[in-house]
């Protein structure tokens, strides 16, 4: 079960982690990357525990954005079109 | 003479224990790892070192105060929250040198505050320096300050206010960066304030609980302080991220919200009592059934777990209570406390101290070494987001 529903504007961009973050009750941070958001992923996970949150956002806000901050090459699988229900 | 001194030394001896999430060093054990069993902290537990008079635990860091005003911090420091002048974690308690020579009085009044950020403390004191700051409390992203005046008390809020946790506006606001007066408390003498997650609360001197911020349970957000119960009065309030623990003058614990408490993966089993069913948008305040007959001296709440200290009070003391003001009662209860620590709630990081990572829906006794709890004159429990501290005087 999702621990909470959190709007993307309530999350903070963390340069070090290259991810949007939100405090987890364990003391660590729920995290979701721009790449994940582009793909329509709405679950932000905590690396330290079993909890996760549902991120509320507009996928269009991220689909056109170039990921210039990330030096990692985008994997081919992530460039595939995403089916939107 | 020598014998007397030895007795005094023994009375002064304090043990400090910690358990739960510890990967950022917040347990003060010197190792960045979780502990499912209570750990005795030798560096803080000694007759030769100064005792800890007050502790406050944030998301992953801890701040401690000694009677002489020394401030120690440890745990996560990546945002500078340890006040050591760097941005790194500290696995062991380290003094905050910058606080050695000032604001000690203010810190000594921080009792019952839940500090989330040392930086916030300095902000409060800077902005409100011309008034008497009695208490401060920090939630996930907001702060409260209680200012005592001769005629009236004022609670100030600043930081994130999206869920109503500042109480400074009847409309929805994003955030404010300067303290503003919380509305609707002006006519009350305020005894204490609390904050955690997106919740805020204040207890009036006559024991009425006011809450504002994110709604508990399935209730909607509350933008101005709202009296939580018409029929009950309380002496302590401890806020979690989704629940609140409330203590009455006779040592009974009530829980507000907490529908999932002790069961982030399982439905919660607490029996809810309809104490506040007068209004439909009111979260239910429920008594914890398994605590029937147990007097409780102190409550503490982590993000998703709870802790308490039990006491023993015989019948005649209860009679005395009825004729005394609340604060006198609390002091009196401490004198006769039994000192058993109980925990319940989310347990994934061992924050319940029961030796495993299980959740618990009802309070369980934590074993702190072999020493009988009756030998302890005073125990205090403090909760961070996913960890727990106990100080006890032997």
Coordinates of C-alpha atoms in Angstrom, one line a residue:
Chain A
X1 CA 0.0 0.0 0.0
X2 CA 1.3 3.4 -0.9
X3 CA 2.4 5.3 2.2
X4 CA 1.1 8.7 0.9
X5 CA 0.2 10.6 -2.2
X6 CA 2.6 13.5 -2.8
X7 CA 2.3 16.2 -5.4
X8 CA 5.5 16.7 -7.4
X9 CA 5.8 20.4 -6.3
X10 CA 6.0 19.2 -2.7
X11 CA 9.1 17.2 -3.6
X12 CA 12.6 18.6 -3.6
X13 CA 15.1 18.3 -6.4
X14 CA 18.3 16.7 -5.0
X15 CA 21.3 17.4 -7.2
X16 CA 23.5 14.8 -5.5
X17 CA 20.9 12.1 -6.0
X18 CA 19.7 13.5 -9.3
X19 CA 16.2 12.7 -8.1
X20 CA 13.1 14.4 -6.7
X21 CA 12.9 13.5 -3.0
X22 CA 10.4 13.5 -0.1
X23 CA 11.1 12.6 3.5
X24 CA 10.5 9.0 4.4
X25 CA 9.3 8.2 8.0
X26 CA 12.4 6.0 8.4
X27 CA 14.6 9.1 8.1
X28 CA 15.8 8.4 4.5
X29 CA 14.3 9.9 1.4
X30 CA 11.7 8.7 -1.1
X31 CA 13.3 9.2 -4.6
X32 CA 12.2 9.3 -8.2
X33 CA 14.3 10.4 -11.2
X34 CA 13.3 12.6 -14.1
X35 CA 13.8 9.6 -16.4
X36 CA 11.3 7.6 -14.3
X37 CA 8.8 10.5 -14.4
X38 CA 9.2 10.7 -18.2
X39 CA 8.3 7.1 -18.5
X40 CA 5.2 7.7 -16.5
X41 CA 6.4 6.0 -13.3
X42 CA 4.5 7.3 -10.3
X43 CA 6.0 5.3 -7.5
X44 CA 8.9 6.9 -5.5
X45 CA 10.8 4.4 -3.4
X46 CA 12.9 4.7 -0.3
X47 CA 16.2 2.9 -0.6
X48 CA 16.3 2.0 3.1
X49 CA 12.9 0.4 3.6
X50 CA 9.8 -1.1 2.1
X51 CA 7.7 2.0 2.0
X52 CA 6.9 3.9 -1.2
X53 CA 4.8 6.9 -2.1
X54 CA 2.6 7.8 -5.1
X55 CA 3.8 10.9 -6.9
X56 CA 1.1 13.1 -8.4
X57 CA 2.3 14.9 -11.5
X58 CA 1.6 15.8 -15.1
X59 CA 3.5 13.5 -17.4
X60 CA 3.5 16.1 -20.1
X61 CA 5.5 18.4 -17.8
X62 CA 8.4 16.0 -18.1
X63 CA 8.1 14.3 -21.4
X64 CA 9.5 17.2 -23.4
X65 CA 12.3 18.2 -21.0
X66 CA 15.8 17.3 -22.0
X67 CA 17.8 15.7 -19.2
X68 CA 20.8 17.9 -19.6
X69 CA 21.8 17.5 -15.9
X70 CA 22.4 13.8 -16.2
X71 CA 25.5 12.7 -18.0
X72 CA 24.3 9.1 -18.2
X73 CA 23.2 8.0 -21.6
X74 CA 19.6 7.2 -21.9
X75 CA 19.1 3.5 -22.4
X76 CA 17.4 2.4 -25.5
X77 CA 14.5 0.8 -23.6
X78 CA 13.7 4.2 -22.0
X79 CA 13.2 5.8 -25.4
X80 CA 10.4 3.6 -26.3
X81 CA 7.0 5.2 -26.5
X82 CA 4.9 4.8 -23.4
X83 CA 1.4 3.7 -23.7
X84 CA -0.9 6.0 -21.8
X85 CA -4.2 4.6 -20.6
Chain B
X1 CA 30.8 11.6 54.6
X2 CA 32.4 9.4 51.9
X3 CA 29.5 7.1 52.0
X4 CA 27.2 10.0 51.4
X5 CA 29.2 11.2 48.4
X6 CA 29.0 7.7 47.0
X7 CA 25.3 7.7 47.4
X8 CA 25.1 11.0 45.6
X9 CA 27.2 9.7 42.8
X10 CA 25.0 6.7 42.4
X11 CA 21.9 8.9 42.3
X12 CA 23.5 11.0 39.6
X13 CA 24.3 8.0 37.3
X14 CA 22.5 8.1 34.1
X15 CA 22.1 5.6 31.4
X16 CA 21.4 6.6 27.8
X17 CA 20.0 3.9 25.4
X18 CA 19.1 4.0 21.7
X19 CA 17.7 1.8 19.0
X20 CA 16.2 1.7 15.6
X21 CA 17.3 3.3 12.3
X22 CA 20.9 4.2 12.5
X23 CA 22.5 4.3 9.1
X24 CA 23.2 8.0 9.4
X25 CA 24.8 7.7 12.9
X26 CA 21.7 9.0 14.6
X27 CA 21.8 6.4 17.4
X28 CA 25.2 7.7 18.6
X29 CA 26.6 4.2 18.8
X30 CA 29.6 5.1 16.6
X31 CA 28.5 2.7 13.9
X32 CA 26.2 3.6 10.9
X33 CA 23.8 0.7 11.3
X34 CA 20.3 -0.1 12.6
X35 CA 19.9 -1.8 16.0
X36 CA 16.9 -3.9 16.8
X37 CA 17.9 -4.2 20.5
X38 CA 18.4 -1.2 22.8
X39 CA 22.1 -0.2 22.9
X40 CA 23.7 1.3 26.0
X41 CA 25.8 4.3 25.0
X42 CA 28.9 4.4 27.1
X43 CA 30.0 7.8 25.9
X44 CA 26.8 9.4 27.2
X45 CA 26.2 7.0 30.2
X46 CA 28.7 7.7 32.9
X47 CA 28.8 9.1 36.4
X48 CA 31.8 11.2 35.4
X49 CA 30.2 12.9 32.3
X50 CA 27.5 15.4 32.6
X51 CA 24.0 13.9 32.3
X52 CA 21.6 14.6 29.4
X53 CA 18.8 16.9 30.6
X54 CA 16.9 16.9 27.3
X55 CA 17.0 15.2 24.0
X56 CA 15.3 15.9 20.7
X57 CA 15.4 13.7 17.7
X58 CA 14.8 14.7 14.1
X59 CA 14.5 12.7 10.9
X60 CA 18.0 11.2 11.2
X61 CA 19.8 13.4 13.7
X62 CA 19.7 14.0 17.5
X63 CA 20.4 17.1 19.6
X64 CA 21.1 16.8 23.4
X65 CA 21.3 19.4 26.1
X66 CA 23.2 19.1 29.4
X67 CA 22.2 20.9 32.6
X68 CA 25.1 23.3 32.2
X69 CA 23.9 24.3 28.7
X70 CA 26.3 22.2 26.6
X71 CA 24.7 21.2 23.3
X72 CA 25.7 18.0 21.6
X73 CA 24.5 16.7 18.2
X74 CA 25.1 13.6 16.1
X75 CA 23.6 11.8 13.1
X76 CA 22.9 13.1 9.6
X77 CA 24.7 16.4 8.9
X78 CA 24.5 16.7 5.2
X79 CA 22.3 19.8 5.4
X80 CA 24.4 21.3 8.2
X81 CA 21.8 20.4 10.8
X82 CA 24.5 19.3 13.3
X83 CA 25.8 22.8 13.7
X84 CA 29.4 21.7 13.5
X85 CA 30.4 24.0 10.7
X86 CA 30.5 21.2 8.1
X87 CA 28.0 19.2 6.0
X88 CA 29.0 15.7 7.1
X89 CA 27.4 13.0 9.4
X90 CA 28.7 12.5 12.9
X91 CA 28.6 8.9 14.3
X92 CA 29.3 10.1 17.8
X93 CA 27.9 13.0 20.0
X94 CA 29.9 16.1 19.3
X95 CA 29.6 19.5 21.1
X96 CA 28.2 22.4 19.1
X97 CA 30.9 24.9 19.8
X98 CA 29.0 27.8 18.2
X99 CA 26.3 27.4 21.0
X100 CA 28.7 27.2 23.9
X101 CA 28.5 30.9 24.8
X102 CA 25.0 32.0 24.0
X103 CA 21.3 31.2 23.9
X104 CA 21.7 28.6 26.7
X105 CA 18.6 29.9 28.5
X106 CA 16.5 29.6 25.4
X107 CA 17.7 26.1 24.9
X108 CA 16.9 25.1 28.4
X109 CA 13.3 26.1 27.7
X110 CA 13.1 23.9 24.7
X111 CA 11.5 21.1 26.8
X112 CA 8.9 19.2 24.9
X113 CA 9.9 20.7 21.5
X114 CA 10.5 18.5 18.6
X115 CA 13.5 19.8 16.8
X116 CA 13.9 18.9 13.2
X117 CA 16.6 21.3 12.3
X118 CA 19.1 23.1 14.4
X119 CA 19.3 25.7 11.7
X120 CA 15.7 26.5 12.3
X121 CA 16.4 27.1 16.0
X122 CA 18.9 29.8 15.2
X123 CA 16.5 31.3 12.8
X124 CA 13.7 31.5 15.4
X125 CA 16.0 33.0 18.0
X126 CA 17.4 35.6 15.6
X127 CA 14.0 36.8 14.4
X128 CA 12.2 36.7 17.8
X129 CA 15.1 37.8 20.0
X130 CA 13.3 40.8 21.4
X131 CA 10.6 38.7 22.9
X132 CA 10.8 35.8 25.3
X133 CA 10.8 32.6 23.3
X134 CA 9.5 29.9 25.7
X135 CA 9.4 26.9 23.4
X136 CA 10.1 25.9 19.8
X137 CA 8.8 23.0 17.8
X138 CA 9.7 21.8 14.3
X139 CA 7.7 19.6 11.9
X140 CA 8.8 18.1 8.6
X141 CA 9.0 21.5 6.9
X142 CA 7.5 24.0 9.4
X143 CA 8.4 25.5 12.7
X144 CA 6.4 26.9 15.7
X145 CA 7.5 29.2 18.4
X146 CA 5.7 30.0 21.7
X147 CA 6.3 33.5 23.1
X148 CA 5.2 34.2 26.6
X149 CA 3.9 37.6 27.4
X150 CA 2.7 39.2 30.6
X151 CA -0.9 39.2 29.5
X152 CA -1.1 36.7 26.7
X153 CA 0.9 34.0 24.9
X154 CA 1.4 33.9 21.2
X155 CA 2.3 31.0 19.0
X156 CA 4.2 31.9 15.8
X157 CA 4.4 29.7 12.7
X158 CA 6.7 29.8 9.7
X159 CA 7.9 27.5 6.9
X160 CA 5.6 25.3 4.8
X161 CA 2.0 26.0 5.3
X162 CA 0.3 24.1 2.6
X163 CA -1.6 21.7 4.9
X164 CA -2.6 24.4 7.3
X165 CA 0.2 23.6 9.8
X166 CA 1.1 27.2 10.4
X167 CA -2.4 28.3 11.4
X168 CA -1.6 31.8 10.3
X169 CA -4.2 32.1 7.6
X170 CA -7.7 30.9 7.0
X171 CA -6.8 30.4 3.4
X172 CA -4.4 27.9 1.9
X173 CA -0.8 29.3 1.7
X174 CA 2.4 27.7 0.3
X175 CA 4.9 29.0 2.8
X176 CA 6.1 32.0 4.8
X177 CA 9.7 32.8 5.7
X178 CA 9.1 35.1 8.6
X179 CA 7.2 34.1 11.8
X180 CA 3.5 35.1 11.9
X181 CA 1.0 34.7 14.7
X182 CA -1.1 31.6 14.7
X183 CA -4.8 32.6 14.7
X184 CA -7.3 31.5 17.2
X185 CA -5.1 31.0 20.3
X186 CA -4.9 34.6 21.4
X187 CA -7.2 34.2 24.4
X188 CA -5.4 31.2 25.8
X189 CA -2.5 30.6 28.1
X190 CA -0.4 28.1 26.3
X191 CA 1.5 25.4 28.2
X192 CA 3.2 23.6 25.4
X193 CA 3.5 23.4 21.6
X194 CA 4.3 20.4 19.4
X195 CA 4.9 19.8 15.7
X196 CA 5.8 16.8 13.5
X197 CA 5.2 15.9 9.9
X198 CA 2.6 18.4 8.7
X199 CA 0.8 18.6 12.1
X200 CA 0.8 21.2 14.8
X201 CA -0.7 21.3 18.2
X202 CA -0.8 23.4 21.4
X203 CA -1.9 22.5 24.9
X204 CA -3.5 25.3 26.9
X205 CA -2.7 25.8 30.5
X206 CA -6.1 24.3 31.4
X207 CA -5.4 21.2 29.4
X208 CA -7.3 21.8 26.2
X209 CA -5.8 20.4 23.0
X210 CA -5.7 22.5 19.9
X211 CA -4.6 21.0 16.6
X212 CA -4.1 22.3 13.1
X213 CA -2.5 21.2 9.9
X214 CA -2.9 18.0 8.1
X215 CA -6.0 16.1 9.1
X216 CA -5.6 13.0 11.1
X217 CA -7.1 9.8 9.7
X218 CA -9.3 10.6 6.8
X219 CA -10.3 14.1 8.0
X220 CA -9.6 17.2 6.0
X221 CA -6.8 19.7 6.7
X222 CA -7.4 22.2 9.5
X223 CA -6.1 25.8 8.7
X224 CA -6.7 27.3 12.2
X225 CA -6.2 25.8 15.7
X226 CA -9.2 23.7 16.5
X227 CA -10.0 22.3 19.9
X228 CA -9.8 18.6 19.6
X229 CA -12.0 17.3 22.4
X230 CA -14.7 19.0 24.4
X231 CA -14.7 16.5 27.2
X232 CA -11.1 15.6 27.7
X233 CA -8.1 17.6 29.0
X234 CA -4.5 16.6 28.6
X235 CA -1.1 17.2 30.1
X236 CA 1.1 16.1 27.2
X237 CA 0.7 15.7 23.4
X238 CA 3.2 14.0 21.1
X239 CA 2.7 14.2 17.4
X240 CA 3.7 11.6 14.7
X241 CA 3.3 11.9 11.0
X242 CA -0.1 10.3 11.0
X243 CA -1.1 10.0 14.7
X244 CA -0.9 11.8 18.0
X245 CA -0.5 10.5 21.5
X246 CA -2.3 12.4 24.2
X247 CA -1.8 11.9 28.0
X248 CA -4.4 12.9 30.6
X249 CA -3.6 14.1 34.1
X250 CA -4.4 10.7 35.6
X251 CA -1.9 8.9 33.2
X252 CA -4.3 7.6 30.6
X253 CA -3.1 7.5 27.0
X254 CA -5.3 8.4 24.0
X255 CA -4.5 8.2 20.4
X256 CA -5.7 10.5 17.7
X257 CA -5.7 9.3 14.1
X258 CA -3.4 6.3 13.8
X259 CA -5.7 4.3 11.6
X260 CA -2.7 2.4 10.3
X261 CA -0.5 2.7 13.4
X262 CA 1.4 -0.4 14.0
X263 CA 0.3 -1.8 10.7
X264 CA 1.8 0.0 7.7
X265 CA 1.1 -3.3 6.0
X266 CA -1.8 -4.6 8.2
X267 CA -5.1 -3.0 9.2
X268 CA -4.8 -1.4 12.6
X269 CA -6.7 -3.0 15.4
X270 CA -7.1 -0.2 17.9
X271 CA -10.6 0.2 19.3
X272 CA -11.8 3.7 18.6
X273 CA -13.9 5.3 21.2
X274 CA -16.3 8.0 20.0
X275 CA -15.2 10.8 22.3
X276 CA -15.3 13.4 19.6
X277 CA -18.1 12.4 17.4
X278 CA -20.0 15.7 17.7
X279 CA -18.6 16.8 14.4
X280 CA -18.3 14.7 11.3
X281 CA -14.8 16.0 10.3
X282 CA -13.3 15.2 13.6
X283 CA -10.7 12.5 13.9
X284 CA -11.6 10.0 16.6
X285 CA -9.6 10.0 19.8
X286 CA -9.3 6.4 21.0
X287 CA -8.1 4.9 24.2
X288 CA -5.4 2.2 23.9
X289 CA -7.2 -0.8 25.3
X290 CA -4.2 -2.8 26.4
X291 CA -3.0 0.1 28.6
X292 CA -6.1 -0.2 30.8
X293 CA -4.9 0.0 34.4
X294 CA -1.4 1.2 33.6
X295 CA -0.5 4.7 34.6
X296 CA 1.6 6.5 32.0
X297 CA 4.0 9.3 32.8
X298 CA 5.3 10.3 29.4
X299 CA 4.5 9.7 25.8
X300 CA 6.7 10.2 22.7
X301 CA 5.9 9.7 19.0
X302 CA 8.2 9.0 16.1
X303 CA 6.9 9.3 12.5
X304 CA 5.2 6.0 12.7
X305 CA 5.9 4.5 16.1
X306 CA 5.1 5.4 19.7
X307 CA 6.8 5.0 23.0
X308 CA 5.9 5.7 26.7
X309 CA 7.1 5.5 30.2
X310 CA 4.9 3.8 32.8
X311 CA 4.5 4.8 36.4
X312 CA 2.8 3.5 39.5
X313 CA 0.4 5.6 41.4
X314 CA -1.7 4.3 44.2
X315 CA -5.3 5.3 45.0
X316 CA -4.5 8.0 47.5
X317 CA -2.3 9.8 45.1
X318 CA -5.1 9.8 42.6
X319 CA -7.2 11.7 45.1
X320 CA -4.5 14.2 45.6
X321 CA -4.4 14.7 41.9
X322 CA -8.0 15.8 41.7
X323 CA -7.3 18.9 43.8
X324 CA -4.0 19.9 42.1
X325 CA -3.1 21.7 38.9
X326 CA -1.9 19.6 36.1
X327 CA 1.8 20.4 36.3
X328 CA 2.0 19.6 40.0
X329 CA 0.6 16.3 39.2
X330 CA 3.2 15.5 36.5
X331 CA 6.0 16.2 39.0
X332 CA 4.4 14.1 41.6
X333 CA 3.9 11.2 39.2
X334 CA 7.6 11.3 38.3
X335 CA 8.5 10.8 41.9
X336 CA 6.7 7.5 42.1
X337 CA 7.2 6.2 38.5
X338 CA 7.8 2.6 37.7
X339 CA 9.9 3.4 34.7
X340 CA 9.0 0.7 32.3
X341 CA 9.5 1.6 28.6
X342 CA 6.8 0.4 26.2
X343 CA 6.7 0.8 22.4
X344 CA 4.4 0.0 19.5
X345 CA 3.8 1.0 15.9
X346 CA 6.0 0.6 12.8
X347 CA 9.0 -1.6 13.5
X348 CA 10.9 -2.1 10.2
X349 CA 14.1 -0.5 11.4
X350 CA 14.0 -2.0 14.9
X351 CA 12.7 1.3 16.3
X352 CA 10.5 -0.6 18.8
X353 CA 13.6 -2.1 20.4
X354 CA 12.1 -5.5 20.7
X355 CA 14.8 -7.3 18.9
X356 CA 13.1 -7.7 15.5
X357 CA 11.6 -5.6 12.7
X358 CA 8.0 -6.5 13.3
X359 CA 5.2 -4.0 13.6
X360 CA 3.2 -4.0 16.8
X361 CA -0.4 -2.8 17.2
X362 CA -0.3 -2.7 21.0
X363 CA 2.3 -1.5 23.4
X364 CA 5.1 -4.0 24.2
X365 CA 7.7 -3.8 27.1
X366 CA 11.2 -3.0 26.0
X367 CA 14.0 -4.7 28.0
X368 CA 16.8 -2.4 28.9
X369 CA 19.5 -4.7 30.3
X370 CA 19.1 -6.7 33.5
X371 CA 18.5 -3.8 35.9
X372 CA 15.0 -3.8 37.3
X373 CA 13.1 -0.7 36.2
X374 CA 12.1 0.0 39.8
X375 CA 15.7 1.0 40.5
X376 CA 15.4 3.9 38.1
X377 CA 14.3 7.2 39.6
X378 CA 13.4 8.8 36.4
X379 CA 13.2 7.7 32.8
X380 CA 12.5 9.7 29.7
X381 CA 11.8 8.5 26.2
X382 CA 12.4 10.4 22.9
X383 CA 11.5 9.4 19.4
X384 CA 13.1 10.4 16.1
X385 CA 11.5 9.6 12.8
X386 CA 12.7 6.0 12.8
X387 CA 14.6 5.6 16.1
X388 CA 14.2 5.9 19.8
X389 CA 16.3 7.2 22.8
X390 CA 15.8 6.6 26.5
X391 CA 17.6 8.4 29.3
X392 CA 17.2 7.0 32.8
X393 CA 18.7 8.0 36.2
X394 CA 19.8 5.2 38.5

